[in-house]
Coordinates of C-alpha atoms in Angstrom, one line a residue:
Chain I
M1 CA 175.3 129.5 68.5
T2 CA 175.9 128.7 64.8
T3 CA 177.0 125.6 63.3
A4 CA 178.2 124.5 60.2
A5 CA 175.4 123.9 57.5
P6 CA 174.7 120.0 57.6
A7 CA 175.4 117.8 54.4
L8 CA 172.0 117.4 52.2
H9 CA 171.4 114.1 50.7
D10 CA 169.3 113.1 47.7
C11 CA 167.3 109.9 49.2
R12 CA 167.3 108.5 45.5
K13 CA 170.8 107.7 46.0
V14 CA 170.3 105.6 49.2
F15 CA 167.2 104.1 47.7
A16 CA 169.3 102.9 44.6
Q17 CA 172.0 101.5 46.6
T18 CA 169.5 99.7 49.1
L19 CA 167.8 98.2 46.2
I20 CA 170.8 96.7 44.6
E21 CA 171.6 95.0 47.9
L22 CA 167.9 93.6 48.0
A23 CA 168.6 92.3 44.5
E24 CA 171.9 90.8 45.3
Q25 CA 170.3 89.2 48.6
D26 CA 166.9 88.1 47.0
P27 CA 166.6 86.8 43.5
R28 CA 162.8 87.7 43.7
T29 CA 163.6 91.4 43.5
V30 CA 162.9 93.0 40.5
A31 CA 162.7 96.9 39.3
V32 CA 159.7 98.1 37.2
C33 CA 159.8 101.5 35.5
N34 CA 158.2 103.7 33.0
D35 CA 161.4 104.8 31.3
S36 CA 162.3 106.3 34.5
V37 CA 165.8 104.4 34.5
G38 CA 167.9 107.7 35.0
S39 CA 165.4 109.9 37.3
S40 CA 165.0 106.8 39.2
N41 CA 168.5 106.3 39.8
L42 CA 168.3 102.5 38.3
K43 CA 171.2 102.9 35.9
E44 CA 173.7 100.8 38.2
F45 CA 170.7 98.3 39.1
A46 CA 170.3 98.0 35.1
G47 CA 173.9 97.4 34.4
R48 CA 174.1 94.8 37.5
F49 CA 170.8 92.8 36.7
P50 CA 169.9 93.6 33.3
D51 CA 167.0 91.0 33.2
R52 CA 165.7 92.1 36.7
L53 CA 165.0 95.7 35.5
I54 CA 161.8 96.0 33.4
N55 CA 161.3 98.8 31.7
V56 CA 157.8 99.0 30.0
G57 CA 158.1 102.4 28.5
I58 CA 156.2 105.3 29.1
A59 CA 153.2 103.3 30.1
E60 CA 152.3 103.8 33.8
Q61 CA 149.1 101.8 34.0
T62 CA 151.2 99.0 32.2
M63 CA 153.8 99.4 34.9
V64 CA 151.6 99.1 37.8
G65 CA 149.7 96.2 36.7
A66 CA 152.7 94.5 35.3
G67 CA 154.2 95.1 38.7
A68 CA 151.2 93.2 40.0
G69 CA 151.3 90.4 37.7
L70 CA 155.1 90.3 38.7
A71 CA 154.1 89.7 42.2
N72 CA 151.4 87.1 41.4
G73 CA 154.4 85.2 39.8
G74 CA 156.0 85.4 42.9
R75 CA 158.7 88.4 42.4
V76 CA 158.9 91.3 44.6
P77 CA 158.6 94.3 42.2
Y78 CA 159.7 97.7 43.0
V79 CA 157.6 100.0 40.6
C80 CA 159.6 103.2 40.0
A81 CA 158.4 106.6 38.6
A82 CA 158.2 109.9 39.3
S83 CA 155.4 110.4 41.9
P84 CA 153.0 112.3 40.0
F85 CA 152.6 110.0 37.1
L86 CA 152.9 106.8 39.2
T87 CA 150.0 108.1 41.3
G88 CA 148.0 109.9 39.1
R89 CA 148.1 108.1 36.0
A90 CA 148.0 104.7 37.4
L91 CA 145.6 105.4 40.2
E92 CA 143.0 102.8 39.3
Q93 CA 145.6 100.4 38.7
I94 CA 147.0 100.9 42.4
K95 CA 143.3 100.7 43.6
A96 CA 142.4 97.5 41.7
D97 CA 145.6 95.6 41.2
V98 CA 147.7 96.5 44.0
A99 CA 145.6 97.3 47.2
Y100 CA 142.0 95.6 46.6
S101 CA 144.1 92.7 45.1
R102 CA 146.5 93.0 48.0
T103 CA 149.5 92.0 46.0
N104 CA 153.2 92.2 47.4
V105 CA 154.1 95.4 45.2
K106 CA 156.2 98.2 46.2
L107 CA 155.3 101.5 44.8
C108 CA 158.3 103.8 44.8
A109 CA 157.3 107.3 44.1
M110 CA 160.2 109.3 43.0
S111 CA 160.6 113.3 43.8
P112 CA 157.4 113.7 45.5
G113 CA 155.9 116.9 46.5
F114 CA 156.9 120.0 44.6
A115 CA 160.5 118.4 44.3
Y116 CA 160.3 119.3 40.5
G117 CA 159.8 123.1 41.6
Q118 CA 159.6 125.2 38.0
L119 CA 158.5 122.2 36.1
G120 CA 155.0 123.2 37.5
P121 CA 152.2 121.7 39.0
T122 CA 151.8 118.9 36.3
H123 CA 154.9 117.5 37.6
H124 CA 154.3 118.0 41.3
S125 CA 153.0 115.5 43.5
V126 CA 151.1 117.3 46.2
E127 CA 147.7 115.1 46.3
D128 CA 149.2 111.4 46.4
L129 CA 148.8 111.2 50.1
A130 CA 145.3 112.2 50.0
W131 CA 144.5 109.7 47.2
L132 CA 146.3 106.7 48.5
R133 CA 145.1 107.3 52.3
T134 CA 141.7 106.2 51.2
L135 CA 142.9 102.9 50.0
P136 CA 142.6 99.8 52.3
E137 CA 145.6 97.6 52.9
L138 CA 147.9 100.1 51.5
T139 CA 150.8 101.2 53.7
V140 CA 152.0 104.7 53.1
L141 CA 155.6 105.4 53.9
V142 CA 157.1 109.2 53.9
P143 CA 160.8 108.6 54.8
A144 CA 162.6 111.8 56.2
D145 CA 166.0 111.3 55.3
P146 CA 168.5 108.4 54.0
A147 CA 168.6 106.3 57.2
E148 CA 164.6 106.2 57.1
T149 CA 164.9 105.7 53.4
R150 CA 166.9 102.6 53.7
E151 CA 164.9 101.3 56.7
A152 CA 161.8 101.7 54.9
L153 CA 162.8 99.8 51.9
L154 CA 164.4 96.9 54.2
W155 CA 160.9 96.7 56.2
A156 CA 158.9 96.8 53.1
H157 CA 161.0 94.0 51.5
E158 CA 160.1 91.8 54.3
Y159 CA 156.4 92.7 54.5
D160 CA 154.3 90.9 52.2
G161 CA 151.9 93.2 51.1
P162 CA 151.5 96.4 49.1
V163 CA 153.4 99.5 50.4
F164 CA 153.7 103.0 49.0
L165 CA 157.1 105.0 49.5
R166 CA 157.8 108.5 48.8
I167 CA 161.6 108.7 47.9
G168 CA 162.6 112.4 47.6
R169 CA 165.1 114.2 45.7
T170 CA 165.1 117.3 47.5
G171 CA 168.4 117.5 49.8
V172 CA 167.7 116.7 53.3
P173 CA 169.9 116.4 56.3
D174 CA 170.3 113.4 58.4
V175 CA 167.4 113.9 60.9
T176 CA 166.8 110.4 62.5
P177 CA 170.5 109.3 62.8
H178 CA 169.7 107.7 66.4
V179 CA 166.1 106.9 66.3
P180 CA 164.9 103.7 65.4
F181 CA 162.6 103.6 62.6
R182 CA 159.5 101.5 63.1
V183 CA 156.4 101.4 60.8
G184 CA 153.2 102.4 62.2
K185 CA 155.1 104.1 65.1
A186 CA 156.1 108.0 64.9
A187 CA 159.5 108.9 66.3
T188 CA 159.7 111.6 69.1
L189 CA 162.5 113.9 67.9
R190 CA 162.2 116.2 70.5
E191 CA 160.3 116.1 73.9
G192 CA 158.0 118.7 74.8
T193 CA 154.8 120.0 76.7
D194 CA 153.3 123.2 75.3
L195 CA 152.5 122.2 71.7
T196 CA 153.4 119.2 69.3
V197 CA 154.8 119.6 65.6
I198 CA 154.1 116.8 63.4
A199 CA 155.9 116.5 60.4
A200 CA 157.1 114.0 57.8
G201 CA 159.8 113.8 54.9
T202 CA 161.4 117.1 54.0
T203 CA 159.3 119.0 56.5
V204 CA 161.0 117.5 59.4
P205 CA 163.9 119.9 59.3
A206 CA 161.5 122.6 59.5
A207 CA 159.8 121.3 62.3
L208 CA 163.1 120.7 64.3
E209 CA 164.3 124.1 63.5
A210 CA 161.2 125.7 64.8
A211 CA 161.3 123.7 68.1
D212 CA 164.7 125.0 68.8
K213 CA 163.7 128.5 68.2
L214 CA 160.7 127.9 70.5
A215 CA 162.8 126.3 73.2
A216 CA 165.0 129.5 73.0
A217 CA 161.7 131.4 73.7
G218 CA 160.9 129.3 76.5
V219 CA 158.3 127.2 74.7
S220 CA 158.6 123.5 75.2
A221 CA 157.7 121.9 71.6
R222 CA 157.2 118.4 71.0
V223 CA 158.5 117.2 67.3
L224 CA 156.8 113.7 65.7
N225 CA 158.4 112.5 62.9
L226 CA 155.4 110.7 61.4
S227 CA 156.8 108.8 58.5
T228 CA 154.2 106.2 58.4
I229 CA 150.8 108.1 57.3
K230 CA 149.1 104.8 57.2
P231 CA 148.4 103.1 59.3
L232 CA 148.6 106.2 61.6
D233 CA 150.1 105.9 65.0
E234 CA 147.0 107.3 66.6
D235 CA 148.5 106.6 70.3
A236 CA 151.3 109.0 69.6
V237 CA 148.9 111.7 68.2
L238 CA 146.5 111.4 70.7
A239 CA 149.3 111.5 73.6
A240 CA 150.5 114.7 71.7
A241 CA 146.9 116.0 71.8
R242 CA 146.5 115.1 75.4
E243 CA 149.8 116.1 76.6
T244 CA 150.4 119.1 74.8
G245 CA 147.1 120.6 74.3
R246 CA 148.1 122.1 70.7
I247 CA 149.2 120.2 67.4
I248 CA 150.6 121.8 64.3
T249 CA 151.1 119.8 61.3
V250 CA 153.6 120.4 58.2
E251 CA 153.6 118.6 55.1
E252 CA 154.9 118.9 51.6
H253 CA 151.2 118.2 50.2
N254 CA 147.9 119.9 49.7
V255 CA 146.6 121.1 53.2
H256 CA 143.7 118.8 52.2
G257 CA 143.5 115.0 52.7
G258 CA 147.3 114.4 53.6
L259 CA 149.2 114.3 57.0
G260 CA 147.4 117.2 58.6
S261 CA 143.9 115.7 57.5
A262 CA 144.9 112.0 59.0
V263 CA 146.0 113.7 62.2
A264 CA 142.9 115.8 62.6
E265 CA 140.4 113.0 62.0
T266 CA 142.1 111.2 64.8
V267 CA 142.1 114.1 67.1
V268 CA 138.7 115.4 66.1
A269 CA 137.1 112.0 67.2
H270 CA 138.9 111.3 70.5
H271 CA 140.5 114.4 72.0
P272 CA 139.8 117.5 70.1
V273 CA 142.4 120.3 70.5
P274 CA 143.2 123.5 68.4
M275 CA 145.3 122.7 65.3
R276 CA 147.1 124.5 62.4
L277 CA 147.7 122.7 59.1
L278 CA 150.4 124.0 57.2
G279 CA 151.0 122.8 53.4
V280 CA 150.1 123.8 50.0
A281 CA 147.2 125.9 49.7
D282 CA 144.5 124.4 47.7
E283 CA 145.6 126.0 44.7
F284 CA 148.2 125.1 41.7
T285 CA 151.4 126.4 42.6
P286 CA 153.1 129.3 40.8
T287 CA 156.3 129.2 39.3
G288 CA 159.3 128.6 41.7
S289 CA 161.9 126.0 42.9
A290 CA 161.1 123.8 45.7
A291 CA 162.6 126.0 48.1
F292 CA 160.7 129.2 46.8
L293 CA 157.4 127.1 47.1
A294 CA 158.2 126.0 50.8
E295 CA 158.6 129.7 51.6
H296 CA 155.6 130.7 49.7
F297 CA 153.3 128.4 51.4
G298 CA 154.9 128.8 54.7
I299 CA 156.2 125.3 55.0
T300 CA 159.5 126.2 56.9
A301 CA 160.4 126.9 60.5
E302 CA 159.0 130.5 59.9
G303 CA 155.5 129.2 59.1
V304 CA 155.5 126.7 62.1
L305 CA 156.7 129.4 64.5
H306 CA 153.8 131.8 63.1
A307 CA 151.2 128.9 63.7
A308 CA 152.7 128.2 67.4
D309 CA 152.4 132.0 67.9
E310 CA 148.6 131.8 67.0
L311 CA 147.9 128.7 68.8
L312 CA 149.6 129.9 72.1
D313 CA 147.9 133.2 71.8
A314 CA 144.4 131.6 71.3
A315 CA 142.4 130.3 73.8
T316 CA 143.5 128.0 76.7
P317 CA 143.9 124.6 75.3
A318 CA 141.3 122.2 76.4
S319 CA 144.1 120.2 78.3
A320 CA 144.2 123.0 80.8
G321 CA 140.8 122.4 81.7
T322 CA 139.7 126.1 81.4
P323 CA 138.4 126.4 77.6
G324 CA 137.7 129.9 76.5
A325 CA 139.2 131.3 80.0
A326 CA 141.8 133.3 77.8
T327 CA 141.7 135.2 74.8
S328 CA 144.3 137.6 72.7
Chain K
M1 CA 133.6 80.9 55.8
P2 CA 136.1 81.0 53.0
L3 CA 135.5 79.3 49.9
V4 CA 137.5 75.9 49.6
A5 CA 137.9 73.2 46.7
V6 CA 136.0 70.2 46.6
P7 CA 138.0 67.4 47.8
G8 CA 139.6 65.5 45.1
A9 CA 139.2 68.5 42.4
T10 CA 142.7 68.4 41.3
S11 CA 142.8 64.8 40.6
R12 CA 139.5 64.8 38.8
L13 CA 140.3 68.0 36.7
R14 CA 143.7 66.7 35.6
A15 CA 142.2 63.2 34.6
T16 CA 139.6 65.1 32.6
R17 CA 142.1 67.0 31.1
Q18 CA 144.0 64.1 30.1
A19 CA 141.2 62.2 28.6
L20 CA 140.1 65.0 26.6
R21 CA 143.7 65.4 25.0
A22 CA 143.7 61.8 24.3
A23 CA 140.0 61.7 23.0
T24 CA 138.8 62.0 19.4
A25 CA 138.0 65.1 18.0
E26 CA 134.3 64.2 17.9
D27 CA 134.4 63.0 21.7
R28 CA 136.3 65.8 22.9
A29 CA 133.9 68.2 21.1
R30 CA 130.7 66.5 22.8
S31 CA 132.6 66.5 26.3
L32 CA 133.2 70.3 26.0
R33 CA 129.9 70.9 24.7
D34 CA 128.4 69.3 27.6
A35 CA 130.6 71.2 30.0
A36 CA 129.9 74.3 28.5
T37 CA 126.2 73.6 28.5
A38 CA 126.2 73.1 32.3
I39 CA 128.2 76.0 33.0
R40 CA 125.5 77.9 30.9
R41 CA 122.8 76.4 32.8
R42 CA 124.1 77.2 36.2
N43 CA 125.1 80.8 35.4
L44 CA 121.6 81.4 34.3
A45 CA 120.2 80.1 37.4
M46 CA 122.5 82.6 39.5
I47 CA 121.4 85.4 37.5
S48 CA 118.0 84.5 37.7
R49 CA 118.1 83.9 41.3
A50 CA 120.0 87.1 42.0
G51 CA 118.4 89.3 40.1
Q52 CA 121.5 90.8 38.8
G53 CA 124.3 90.0 36.3
H54 CA 125.7 90.4 32.7
I55 CA 124.2 87.3 31.0
G56 CA 125.1 88.5 27.6
G57 CA 128.7 88.9 27.9
D58 CA 129.0 85.6 30.3
F59 CA 127.3 83.7 27.6
S60 CA 129.5 84.7 24.8
A61 CA 132.8 83.7 26.7
T62 CA 131.4 80.6 28.2
D63 CA 132.6 78.1 25.6
V64 CA 136.3 79.7 25.9
L65 CA 136.0 79.1 29.6
A66 CA 134.7 75.8 29.2
V67 CA 137.7 74.7 26.9
L68 CA 140.1 76.3 29.0
Y69 CA 139.4 74.7 32.3
T70 CA 138.6 71.3 31.4
A71 CA 140.8 70.9 28.6
V72 CA 143.9 73.2 28.2
L73 CA 145.2 75.1 31.2
D74 CA 147.2 73.2 34.5
L75 CA 145.4 74.5 37.1
D76 CA 145.2 72.9 40.8
P77 CA 141.9 74.0 42.5
E78 CA 143.2 72.4 46.0
N79 CA 146.3 74.4 45.8
P80 CA 145.1 77.5 43.6
E81 CA 148.4 79.4 44.2
A82 CA 150.8 76.6 43.4
P83 CA 153.7 78.5 41.9
E84 CA 153.7 76.7 38.7
R85 CA 150.2 76.8 37.8
D86 CA 148.9 78.4 34.6
R87 CA 147.4 82.1 34.9
Y88 CA 143.9 82.5 33.6
I89 CA 143.2 86.4 33.9
Q90 CA 139.6 87.7 33.3
S91 CA 140.1 91.1 32.0
K92 CA 136.0 91.2 31.7
G93 CA 135.5 90.9 35.1
H94 CA 131.6 91.6 34.8
A95 CA 131.6 88.1 33.3
S96 CA 131.5 87.2 36.8
G97 CA 128.7 84.7 36.4
A98 CA 130.5 82.7 33.7
L99 CA 133.8 82.9 35.8
Y100 CA 132.2 81.8 39.0
A101 CA 130.1 78.8 37.4
T102 CA 133.0 77.5 35.5
L103 CA 135.5 77.6 38.7
A104 CA 132.7 75.7 40.4
Y105 CA 132.5 73.3 37.6
A106 CA 136.2 72.7 38.0
G107 CA 135.8 72.3 41.7
F108 CA 137.5 75.4 43.2
F109 CA 134.7 75.7 45.4
A110 CA 131.3 73.6 45.9
D111 CA 128.4 74.2 43.6
A112 CA 126.1 75.4 46.6
E113 CA 128.3 78.5 47.1
L114 CA 126.9 80.1 43.5
D115 CA 123.8 80.2 45.0
T116 CA 125.1 83.1 47.2
Y117 CA 125.9 85.2 44.3
M118 CA 125.7 88.8 44.7
E119 CA 123.9 88.2 48.3
P120 CA 125.0 90.4 51.2
L121 CA 128.5 89.4 52.4
S122 CA 128.9 86.7 49.7
A123 CA 132.4 86.0 48.6
L124 CA 130.8 86.1 45.1
N125 CA 130.8 89.8 44.2
G126 CA 129.3 91.4 41.0
H127 CA 133.3 91.5 40.0
P128 CA 135.7 88.8 41.3
N129 CA 137.9 89.3 44.3
R130 CA 140.9 87.0 44.5
R131 CA 141.2 87.3 48.2
K132 CA 137.7 85.7 48.8
I133 CA 137.5 83.5 45.7
P134 CA 140.3 80.6 45.1
G135 CA 141.4 80.7 41.6
V136 CA 141.0 84.5 40.9
E137 CA 144.3 85.7 39.9
T138 CA 143.5 89.6 40.0
N139 CA 140.6 91.6 40.9
T140 CA 139.3 93.1 37.9
G141 CA 136.0 95.1 37.1
P142 CA 137.4 98.4 35.9
L143 CA 138.1 97.6 32.3
G144 CA 141.4 97.5 30.6
H145 CA 143.2 95.9 33.7
G146 CA 143.6 92.1 32.6
V147 CA 146.2 92.5 29.9
P148 CA 148.8 94.6 31.8
V149 CA 148.8 92.2 34.9
A150 CA 148.8 89.3 32.3
V151 CA 152.2 90.9 30.9
G152 CA 153.4 91.0 34.5
T153 CA 152.4 87.1 35.1
A154 CA 154.3 86.3 31.8
L155 CA 157.4 88.2 32.3
A156 CA 157.7 86.6 35.9
A157 CA 157.5 82.9 33.9
K158 CA 159.9 84.2 31.4
L159 CA 162.5 85.4 34.5
D160 CA 162.1 81.9 35.9
G161 CA 162.6 80.3 32.7
S162 CA 159.2 78.5 33.0
A163 CA 156.9 77.2 30.5
R164 CA 153.8 78.1 32.6
R165 CA 151.0 79.9 30.6
T166 CA 149.3 83.0 30.8
V167 CA 145.9 83.3 29.3
V168 CA 143.9 86.7 29.5
L169 CA 140.3 86.9 28.2
T170 CA 139.4 90.4 27.4
G171 CA 136.2 91.6 26.1
D172 CA 136.3 93.5 22.7
G173 CA 134.6 96.9 24.0
E174 CA 137.3 97.3 26.6
L175 CA 139.9 97.3 24.2
Q176 CA 139.1 101.1 23.8
E177 CA 140.9 101.7 26.6
G178 CA 144.6 102.8 26.1
S179 CA 146.0 100.6 28.7
N180 CA 145.7 97.5 26.5
W181 CA 147.6 99.0 23.6
E182 CA 150.5 100.1 26.2
A183 CA 150.6 96.5 27.4
A184 CA 150.4 95.0 24.0
M185 CA 153.4 97.0 22.9
S186 CA 155.2 95.9 26.1
A187 CA 154.2 92.3 25.7
A188 CA 155.6 92.0 22.2
H189 CA 158.9 94.3 23.1
H190 CA 159.7 91.4 26.0
K191 CA 158.7 88.7 23.4
L192 CA 156.5 87.1 25.8
A193 CA 155.6 83.9 23.8
G194 CA 154.0 82.4 26.9
L195 CA 151.0 85.3 26.8
T196 CA 147.8 84.8 24.8
V197 CA 145.4 87.5 24.9
I198 CA 141.7 86.1 23.9
V199 CA 139.5 88.9 22.5
D200 CA 135.6 87.7 23.2
R201 CA 134.8 89.5 20.0
N202 CA 130.9 89.7 20.6
R203 CA 130.8 93.1 18.8
F204 CA 128.7 94.6 21.5
Q205 CA 129.4 96.8 24.6
Q206 CA 127.3 98.1 27.3
G207 CA 124.5 99.8 24.9
A208 CA 125.6 99.4 21.4
G209 CA 127.7 97.9 18.9
T210 CA 131.6 98.4 19.1
E211 CA 131.9 99.6 15.6
E212 CA 128.9 102.0 16.1
T213 CA 130.6 103.4 19.5
S214 CA 134.5 103.7 18.6
G215 CA 135.2 101.3 15.8
L216 CA 137.9 98.5 16.6
E217 CA 138.3 97.1 13.3
P218 CA 140.6 96.0 11.7
L219 CA 140.9 94.5 14.9
A220 CA 143.5 91.7 13.7
D221 CA 145.6 94.0 11.8
K222 CA 146.1 96.2 15.2
W223 CA 146.8 93.2 17.3
A224 CA 149.6 92.2 14.2
A225 CA 151.1 95.6 14.1
F226 CA 151.5 95.3 17.9
G227 CA 153.7 92.2 17.2
F228 CA 151.2 89.6 17.8
A229 CA 150.7 86.1 16.2
V230 CA 147.1 86.8 15.3
Q231 CA 144.6 83.9 14.8
H232 CA 140.6 84.1 14.3
V233 CA 138.6 81.2 15.9
D234 CA 135.2 80.4 16.0
G235 CA 134.3 81.4 19.6
H236 CA 131.8 78.7 19.9
D237 CA 133.5 75.7 18.3
H238 CA 135.2 73.8 21.0
E239 CA 137.4 71.9 18.8
A240 CA 138.6 74.7 17.0
L241 CA 139.0 76.7 20.5
Y242 CA 140.9 73.6 21.7
Q243 CA 143.1 73.4 18.8
A244 CA 143.7 77.2 18.9
L245 CA 144.7 77.2 22.7
S246 CA 147.2 73.9 22.5
A247 CA 149.8 75.2 20.7
H248 CA 151.7 78.5 19.7
P249 CA 150.9 79.3 15.9
D250 CA 154.4 80.0 15.5
G251 CA 155.7 76.7 16.5
P252 CA 158.2 75.9 19.6
D253 CA 160.5 78.5 18.9
A254 CA 157.8 81.3 18.9
D255 CA 159.1 84.5 20.4
R256 CA 155.8 86.4 19.8
P257 CA 152.6 86.5 22.1
V258 CA 149.7 85.3 20.8
C259 CA 146.1 87.1 20.1
L260 CA 143.2 84.6 19.5
I261 CA 140.2 87.1 18.2
A262 CA 137.3 84.7 19.2
D263 CA 134.3 85.4 17.1
T264 CA 131.4 85.2 19.3
V265 CA 127.8 85.9 19.8
K266 CA 126.7 87.9 22.8
G267 CA 124.2 85.8 24.7
K268 CA 125.2 82.8 22.9
G269 CA 122.8 79.6 23.4
V270 CA 119.5 81.5 24.1
S271 CA 117.7 82.8 20.7
F272 CA 116.0 85.8 22.6
I273 CA 119.1 86.9 24.1
E274 CA 121.4 86.7 21.2
N275 CA 122.9 89.4 19.7
R276 CA 120.6 92.2 21.6
A277 CA 122.6 95.2 23.3
E278 CA 119.8 95.3 25.9
W279 CA 120.9 91.9 27.2
H280 CA 124.3 93.2 28.5
H281 CA 122.9 93.1 31.8
K282 CA 119.3 92.7 31.7
V283 CA 117.5 89.7 34.1
P284 CA 115.6 86.9 32.7
T285 CA 111.9 86.8 34.0
A286 CA 110.8 83.4 35.5
D287 CA 109.1 82.5 32.4
Q288 CA 112.1 83.7 30.3
T289 CA 114.3 81.6 32.5
A290 CA 112.4 78.4 31.8
A291 CA 112.5 79.2 28.3
A292 CA 116.1 79.6 28.3
L293 CA 116.7 76.6 30.3
Q294 CA 115.1 74.6 27.8
E295 CA 116.7 75.9 24.9
L296 CA 120.1 75.4 26.7
A297 CA 118.7 71.6 27.3
R298 CA 118.8 71.0 23.6

């Protein structure tokens, strides 16, 4: 069966539209940026609310610090910048001024992962989840499509506390049109019993495609969309470990420290099962487009299928009760 | 137990402020000197008890703190997050002893709490935590964080059309952090006349003089070049500090932020501590504490 290629969306667009809605509804809303009016899609916001678009210039430490100060003054600041510079350049401000001070700052990380493709590792953000996952008080969200991006922003606005959101530029299909978005809860996009694929953001479509192919081969794969990296939905992760016995994680992030690590930490502590962690190998990426890099590192449906083969061929999972009984 | 204000602290603090504003310069200077002495003595006792602290940077900033909290800032200890309060941001978080002793002096929490300074599980960490200590606006400790946050609080006031002020105290050594200069550029660009940066210019950093380490001079020219109205003030002359902090040097139509370079002495008030790099975080012995308390009583 073939279907028409689904429409792909740049999540920055729905981000920009939703932010304008929030600014219309709530005068506390301000956007703060580091000269990224264009790349953060804030031009229309700037036209509509010129006083509430604060461009501090190319100065990420001041951008985040001033965001914390604006929150102290009762504003709800959306601090927008390309993810590598927001997180890398201003990490200590995120730690001290936002997370430790627990200010009501919304950190909007544009074009995360390797979305900037050929611009290279300086412009990639495949460390952000590892860095930020270790900061108490910070909620870390990775929406997968326009619907989730919008829901995540609406939630962040209501929530009184610091939030980090990855806002992707890579074209993504609608993957969650009928699944309610709940912070702190993984969404089950496919039910399954033989293994679980856990994805977030741009990797959700690869997980779904792999699950479809596995189903055609008679393997029942569960797919979890883990849009909240922190706090982690431990119940969903442990249910996957218990009920399916094998877990594959797939993320647009270094294999160390991100989604896969978060899942593994929980699994190893409470219900160890075989896992495969797919992501950027621990090396600086070679030159290539985002699509090329996804292929290069196996962050694709094929990569998931390969990992599934390995897990299915390996020792019988712990959940079957006969560990080590079968080998390939 | 969370720290809570001393009952009646707000009305007492406001009455003190009004009285000081109405007083003669001579009476005001005497009251402010007494306040600073009380804060220094308490701060010394805290450090001596805890066996830790940053006495040099505490004492260089004490007079500035005493003037701000008793005579200048509009604060509400019993409602420390009142939206229209003035904002005091202490970028030099390591001078927590001076800050805590001042907050207790102003009634933000009971004086007895100061005896828990640095004790296990105390709210009074070596660097201030706003979530544990009423009156602290932002958590500092890493250097170069205060001025950017102050730009944000001043921007918020400007957006609100509010006259509430932001005063940020920064060490001089920490001006070697580039974040300050990003923030200075932004403050001038946004015409944040409600922002006052006070530089505690004691000329020392952790292990040596600022000018021996990475020189800051000509410091006033730097701030002026970044668009600030700059003034030097004797950081231990209470009346001069009061006057400098009470009005914008450009007058009521000012559109520039202010930089007050407070010329100070590290360890001010105790002869054997003053101007000695080793007293950045040295702790006085029992004998030294007694001798210091005696000097501070004079």
